[in-house]
Coordinates of C-alpha atoms in Angstrom, one line a residue:
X1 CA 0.0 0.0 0.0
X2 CA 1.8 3.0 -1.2
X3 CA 0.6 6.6 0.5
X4 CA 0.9 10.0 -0.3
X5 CA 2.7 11.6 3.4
X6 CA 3.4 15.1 3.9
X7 CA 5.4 16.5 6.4
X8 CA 4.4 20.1 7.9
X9 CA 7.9 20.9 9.8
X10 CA 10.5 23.7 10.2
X11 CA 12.8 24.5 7.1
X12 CA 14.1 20.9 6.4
X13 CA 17.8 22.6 4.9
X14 CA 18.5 23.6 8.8
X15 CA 18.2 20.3 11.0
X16 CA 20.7 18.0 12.1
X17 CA 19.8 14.4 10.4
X18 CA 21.9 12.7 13.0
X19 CA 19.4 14.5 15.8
X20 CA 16.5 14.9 14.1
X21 CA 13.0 12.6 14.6
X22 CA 11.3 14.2 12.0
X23 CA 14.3 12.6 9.7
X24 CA 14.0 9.4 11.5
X25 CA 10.2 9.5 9.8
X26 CA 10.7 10.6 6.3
X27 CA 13.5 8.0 6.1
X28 CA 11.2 5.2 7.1
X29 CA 8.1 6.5 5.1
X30 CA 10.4 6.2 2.0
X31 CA 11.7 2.8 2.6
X32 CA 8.3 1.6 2.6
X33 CA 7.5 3.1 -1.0
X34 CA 5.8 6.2 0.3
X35 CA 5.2 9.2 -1.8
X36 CA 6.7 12.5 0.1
X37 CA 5.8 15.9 0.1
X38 CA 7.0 18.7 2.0
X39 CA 5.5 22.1 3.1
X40 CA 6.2 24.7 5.6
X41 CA 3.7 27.0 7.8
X42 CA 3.4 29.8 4.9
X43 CA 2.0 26.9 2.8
X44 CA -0.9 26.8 4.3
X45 CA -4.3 28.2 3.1
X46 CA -7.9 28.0 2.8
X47 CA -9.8 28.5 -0.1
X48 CA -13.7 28.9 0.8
X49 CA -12.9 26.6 3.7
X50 CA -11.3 24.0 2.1
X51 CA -7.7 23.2 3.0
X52 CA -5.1 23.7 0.3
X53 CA -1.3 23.8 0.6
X54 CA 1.9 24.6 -1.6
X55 CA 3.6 21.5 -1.2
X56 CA 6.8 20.0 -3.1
X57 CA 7.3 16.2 -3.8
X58 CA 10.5 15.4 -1.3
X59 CA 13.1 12.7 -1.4
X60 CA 15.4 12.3 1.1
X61 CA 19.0 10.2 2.0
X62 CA 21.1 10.0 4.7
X63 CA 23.8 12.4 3.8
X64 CA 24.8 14.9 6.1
X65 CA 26.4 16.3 3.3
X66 CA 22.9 16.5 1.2
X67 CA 19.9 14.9 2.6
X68 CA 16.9 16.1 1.0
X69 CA 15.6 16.9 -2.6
X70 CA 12.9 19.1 -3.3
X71 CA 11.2 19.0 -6.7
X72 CA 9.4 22.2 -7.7
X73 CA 6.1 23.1 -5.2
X74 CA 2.6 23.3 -6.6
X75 CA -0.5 24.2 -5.0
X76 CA -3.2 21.1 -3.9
X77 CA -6.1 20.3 -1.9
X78 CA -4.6 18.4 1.0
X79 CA -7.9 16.1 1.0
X80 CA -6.0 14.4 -1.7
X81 CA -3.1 13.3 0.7
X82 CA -3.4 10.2 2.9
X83 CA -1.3 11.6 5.9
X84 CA -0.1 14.8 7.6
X85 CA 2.9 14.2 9.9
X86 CA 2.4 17.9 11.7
X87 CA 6.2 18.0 13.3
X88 CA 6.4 22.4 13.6
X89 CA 8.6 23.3 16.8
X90 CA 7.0 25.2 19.2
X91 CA 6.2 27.6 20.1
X92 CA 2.8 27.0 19.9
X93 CA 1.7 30.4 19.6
X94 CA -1.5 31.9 17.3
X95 CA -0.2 30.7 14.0
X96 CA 0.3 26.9 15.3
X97 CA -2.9 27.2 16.3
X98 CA -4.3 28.5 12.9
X99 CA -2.5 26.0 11.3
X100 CA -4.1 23.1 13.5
X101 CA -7.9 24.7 12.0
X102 CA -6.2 24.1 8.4
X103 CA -4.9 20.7 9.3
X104 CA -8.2 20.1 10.9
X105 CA -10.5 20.7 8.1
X106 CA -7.8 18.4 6.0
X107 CA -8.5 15.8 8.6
X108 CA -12.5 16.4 8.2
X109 CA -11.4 15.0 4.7
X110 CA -10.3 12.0 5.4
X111 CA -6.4 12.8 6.0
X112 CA -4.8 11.3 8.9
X113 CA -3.1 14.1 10.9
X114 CA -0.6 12.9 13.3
X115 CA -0.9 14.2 16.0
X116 CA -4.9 15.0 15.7
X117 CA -4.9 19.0 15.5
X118 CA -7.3 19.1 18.2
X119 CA -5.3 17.9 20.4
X120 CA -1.9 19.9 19.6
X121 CA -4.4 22.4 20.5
X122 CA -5.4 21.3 23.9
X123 CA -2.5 20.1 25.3
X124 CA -0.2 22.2 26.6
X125 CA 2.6 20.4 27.2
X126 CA 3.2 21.6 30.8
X127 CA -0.1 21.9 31.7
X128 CA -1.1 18.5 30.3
X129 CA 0.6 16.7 32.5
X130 CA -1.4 18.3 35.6
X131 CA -4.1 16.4 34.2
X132 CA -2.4 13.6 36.3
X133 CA -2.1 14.6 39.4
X134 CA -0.7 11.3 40.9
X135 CA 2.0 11.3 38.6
X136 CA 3.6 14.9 38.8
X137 CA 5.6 16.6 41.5
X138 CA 3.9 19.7 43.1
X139 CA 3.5 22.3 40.7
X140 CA 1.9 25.7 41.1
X141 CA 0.6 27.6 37.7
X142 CA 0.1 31.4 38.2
X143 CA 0.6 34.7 36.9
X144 CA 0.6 36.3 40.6
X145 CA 4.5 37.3 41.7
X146 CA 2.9 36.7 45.3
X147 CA 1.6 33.2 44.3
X148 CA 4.8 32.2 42.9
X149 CA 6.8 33.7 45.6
X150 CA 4.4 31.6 48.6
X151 CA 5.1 28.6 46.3
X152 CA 8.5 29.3 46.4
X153 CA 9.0 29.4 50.0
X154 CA 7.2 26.7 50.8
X155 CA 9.1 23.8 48.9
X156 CA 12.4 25.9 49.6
X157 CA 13.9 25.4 45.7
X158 CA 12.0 25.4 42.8
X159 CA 12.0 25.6 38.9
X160 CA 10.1 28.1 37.2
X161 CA 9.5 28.1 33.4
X162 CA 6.9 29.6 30.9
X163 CA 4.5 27.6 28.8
X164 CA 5.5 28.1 25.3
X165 CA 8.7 27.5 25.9
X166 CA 11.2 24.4 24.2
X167 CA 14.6 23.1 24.3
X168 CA 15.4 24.4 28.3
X169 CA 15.0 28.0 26.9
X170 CA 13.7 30.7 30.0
X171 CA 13.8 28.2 33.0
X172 CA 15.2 29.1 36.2
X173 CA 16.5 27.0 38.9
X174 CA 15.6 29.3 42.3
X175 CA 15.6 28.9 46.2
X176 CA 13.6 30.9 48.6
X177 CA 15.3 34.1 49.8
X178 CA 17.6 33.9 46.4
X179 CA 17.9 37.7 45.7
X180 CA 17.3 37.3 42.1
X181 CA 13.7 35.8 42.5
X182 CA 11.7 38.9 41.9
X183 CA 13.9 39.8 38.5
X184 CA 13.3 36.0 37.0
X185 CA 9.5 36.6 37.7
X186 CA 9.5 39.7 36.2
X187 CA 11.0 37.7 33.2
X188 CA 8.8 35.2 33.2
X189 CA 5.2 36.6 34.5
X190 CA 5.5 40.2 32.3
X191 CA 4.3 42.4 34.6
X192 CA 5.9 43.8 38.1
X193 CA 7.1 41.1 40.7
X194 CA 4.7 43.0 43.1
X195 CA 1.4 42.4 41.3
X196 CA -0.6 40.4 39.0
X197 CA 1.7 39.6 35.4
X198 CA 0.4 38.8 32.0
X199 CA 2.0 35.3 31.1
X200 CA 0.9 32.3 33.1
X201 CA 4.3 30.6 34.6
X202 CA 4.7 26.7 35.4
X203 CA 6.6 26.4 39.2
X204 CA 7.5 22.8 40.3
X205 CA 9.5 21.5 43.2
X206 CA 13.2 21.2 42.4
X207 CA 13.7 17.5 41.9
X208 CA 17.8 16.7 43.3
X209 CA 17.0 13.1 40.9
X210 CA 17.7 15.6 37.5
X211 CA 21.6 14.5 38.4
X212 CA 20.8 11.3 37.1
X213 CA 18.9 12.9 34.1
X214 CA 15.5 14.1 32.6
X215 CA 14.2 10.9 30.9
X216 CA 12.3 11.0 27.5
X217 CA 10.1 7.9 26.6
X218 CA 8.5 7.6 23.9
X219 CA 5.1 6.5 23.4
X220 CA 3.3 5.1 20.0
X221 CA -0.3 4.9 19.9
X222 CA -0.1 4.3 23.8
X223 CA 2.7 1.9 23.8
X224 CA 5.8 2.7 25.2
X225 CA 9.7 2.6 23.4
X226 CA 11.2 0.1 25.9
X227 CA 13.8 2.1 26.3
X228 CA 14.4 6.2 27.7
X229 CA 16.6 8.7 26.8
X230 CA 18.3 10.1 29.9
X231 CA 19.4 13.6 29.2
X232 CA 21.8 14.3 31.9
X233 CA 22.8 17.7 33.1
X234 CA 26.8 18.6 32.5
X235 CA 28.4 20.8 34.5
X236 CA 27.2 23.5 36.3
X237 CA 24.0 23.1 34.1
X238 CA 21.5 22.2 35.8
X239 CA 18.9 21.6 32.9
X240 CA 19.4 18.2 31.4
X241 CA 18.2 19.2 27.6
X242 CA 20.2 18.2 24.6
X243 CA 20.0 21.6 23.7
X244 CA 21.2 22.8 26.5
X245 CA 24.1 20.6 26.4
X246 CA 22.9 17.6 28.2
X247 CA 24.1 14.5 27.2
X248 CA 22.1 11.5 26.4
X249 CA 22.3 8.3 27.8
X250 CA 19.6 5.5 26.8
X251 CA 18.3 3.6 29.6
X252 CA 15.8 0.6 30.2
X253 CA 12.0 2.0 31.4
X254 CA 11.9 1.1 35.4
X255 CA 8.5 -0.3 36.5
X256 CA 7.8 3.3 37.8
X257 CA 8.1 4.5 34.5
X258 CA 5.8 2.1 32.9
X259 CA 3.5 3.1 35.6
X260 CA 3.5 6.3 34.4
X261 CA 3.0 5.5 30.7
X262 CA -0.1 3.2 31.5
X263 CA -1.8 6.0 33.6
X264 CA -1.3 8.3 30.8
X265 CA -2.2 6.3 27.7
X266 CA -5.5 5.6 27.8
X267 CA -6.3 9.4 27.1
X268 CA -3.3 9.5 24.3
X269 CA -5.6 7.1 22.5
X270 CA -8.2 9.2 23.3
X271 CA -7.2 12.4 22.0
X272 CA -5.3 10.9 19.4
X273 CA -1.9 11.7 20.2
X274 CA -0.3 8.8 18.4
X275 CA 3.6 10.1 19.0
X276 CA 4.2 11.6 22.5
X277 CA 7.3 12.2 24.4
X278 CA 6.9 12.0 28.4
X279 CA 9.4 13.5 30.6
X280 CA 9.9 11.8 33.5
X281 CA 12.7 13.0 36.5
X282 CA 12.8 10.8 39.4
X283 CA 9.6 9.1 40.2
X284 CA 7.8 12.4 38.5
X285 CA 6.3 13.2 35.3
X286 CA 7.0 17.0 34.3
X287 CA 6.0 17.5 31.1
X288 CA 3.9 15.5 28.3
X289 CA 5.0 16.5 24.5
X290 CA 3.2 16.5 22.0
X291 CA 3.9 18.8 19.2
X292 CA 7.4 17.5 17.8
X293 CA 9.0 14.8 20.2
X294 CA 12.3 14.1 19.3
X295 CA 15.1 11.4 20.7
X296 CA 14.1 8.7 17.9
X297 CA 17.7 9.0 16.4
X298 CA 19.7 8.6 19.6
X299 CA 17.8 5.3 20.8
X300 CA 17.7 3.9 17.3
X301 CA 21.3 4.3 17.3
X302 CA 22.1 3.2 20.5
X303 CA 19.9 -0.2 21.2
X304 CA 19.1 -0.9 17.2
X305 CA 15.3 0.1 17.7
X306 CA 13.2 1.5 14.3
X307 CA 11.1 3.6 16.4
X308 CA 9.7 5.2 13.0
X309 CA 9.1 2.0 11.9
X310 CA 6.5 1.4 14.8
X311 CA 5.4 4.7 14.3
X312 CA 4.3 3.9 10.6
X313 CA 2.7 0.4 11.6
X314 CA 0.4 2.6 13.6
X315 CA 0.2 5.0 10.6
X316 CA -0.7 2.4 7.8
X317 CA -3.4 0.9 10.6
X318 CA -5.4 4.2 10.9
X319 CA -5.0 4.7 7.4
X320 CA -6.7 1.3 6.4
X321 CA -9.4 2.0 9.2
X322 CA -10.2 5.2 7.7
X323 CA -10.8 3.9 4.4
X324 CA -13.2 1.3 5.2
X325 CA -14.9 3.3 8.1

């Protein structure tokens, strides 16, 4: 069964193939005879509600020294594709969310968007995880300096980070009393660390277990990869992020872990959130991503997993479902 996919990502001439999941998925799609197509967010439009796209037949190889070709882009209804992997970076601000309506409509027409637009909508990936309480650490979300400041003190050290935010960009590691509290809520919040700010800020309890690393498992239509990516802190850094310059370091699940995953999963399904990266630090879940997870490369490489692979199992099932629905 051949398919038409088309990826909706970030410009494909800047990623780093050995890094990069979305790769990890065009690479797989086209070892399975699958037609590809490429588009970016100003592709997008609607014409009298109907979802159209400039998109350009893709190839791709894995050549750090030229891994893509792009034939020339033409215009088309995106009804006539049978997938849309949707893998734009956050943030998810008001044109991600426009985009989801365009992919949505698309999906109205039969396209399989992965992950559902809805969804990419909903889920914040901060706030999503408060959704399960008796996974997460404490956690305080507020826009109130005084809020944050009350949290602050009472779990003694904290991290505080915005919403929108990817790749350890704008967190802060803080104890109570630190001198530079009210300037990194004045960062964070918007407004004056006296008052009420404008941006709603994520705090959670400092969690000492980040030494041994921020874990990302990865989870396929509910299922969980077997094994996580520990992303450990180096140095003085205390954020363990691969873009921050934590190094990663695959590890198997622990039964907490799976724990985790099976209280999650059943709304995954439900939502539709077919490819979803869980961070888990300690016993704690911290954040639930869902717009672009990435650590497919690294694992792959280092236990000889085809995580895409699964990924498109999943893909082709839908697919078939869809057409006889």
């Amino acid at each position: 069964m051949t398919l038409s996919v088309a990826v909706l990502m970030d410009p494909i001439g800047a990623i780093k193939i050995a890094k990069d999941s979305t790769f990890a998925m065009l690479l797989e799609a086209q070892r399975r005879g699958h037609e590809l197509h490429y588009f970016e967010q100003g592709d997008l439009a609607l014409r009298n509600g109907e979802p159209w796209a400039r998109i350009a037949p893709l190839s791709v190889r894995e050549d750090p020294q030229g891994w893509y070709t792009l034939a020339p882009a033409q215009w088309r209804d995106l009804r006539e594709l049978d997938v849309v992997l949707m893998r734009k970076d956050p943030p998810v601000d008001a044109q991600f969310i426009y985009d989801s309506m365009v992919l949505e409509a698309a999906q109205r027409g039969g396209v399989a968007v992965i992950n559902d637009p809805r969804a990419l909508r909903d889920c914040n990936e901060k706030l999503f995880a408060l959704e399960f309480p008796q996974c997460i650490a404490p956690t305080l979300v507020a826009r109130d300096a005084g809020e944050l400041r009350r949290f602050t003190k009472e779990h003694g050290e904290v991290v505080l980070k915005p919403l929108d935010g990817m790749g350890g960009r704008g967190i802060f590691r803080v104890k109570a009393g630190d001198s530079n509290l009210n300037s990194m809520l004045e960062t964070l919040i918007g407004g004056g660390a006296h008052g009420e700010g404008r941006q709603l800020t994520i705090a959670q309890k400092y969690l000492p277990e980040i030494s041994a690393g921020d874990k990302r498992i990865l989870v396929v239509d509910g299922e969980p990869v077997p094994y996580a990516l520990a992303r450990i802190p180096q140095g003085d850094e205390f954020r363990g992020n691969l873009a921050a310059g934590g190094r990663g370091e695959g590890v198997p699940l622990s039964d907490r872990d799976r724990w985790i995953v099976d209280q999650v999963a059943p709304e995954l399904r439900r939502r539709g959130l077919l490819f979803v990266g869980l961070d888990v630090i300690g016993d704690y879940l911290t954040e639930i991503n869902v717009t672009s997870p990435t650590c497919v490369r690294e694992l792959d490489a280092q236990f000889g997993l085809n995580i895409a692979g699964q990924l498109f199992d999943v893909i082709e099932q839908h697919v078939i479902g869809n057409r006889n629905a």
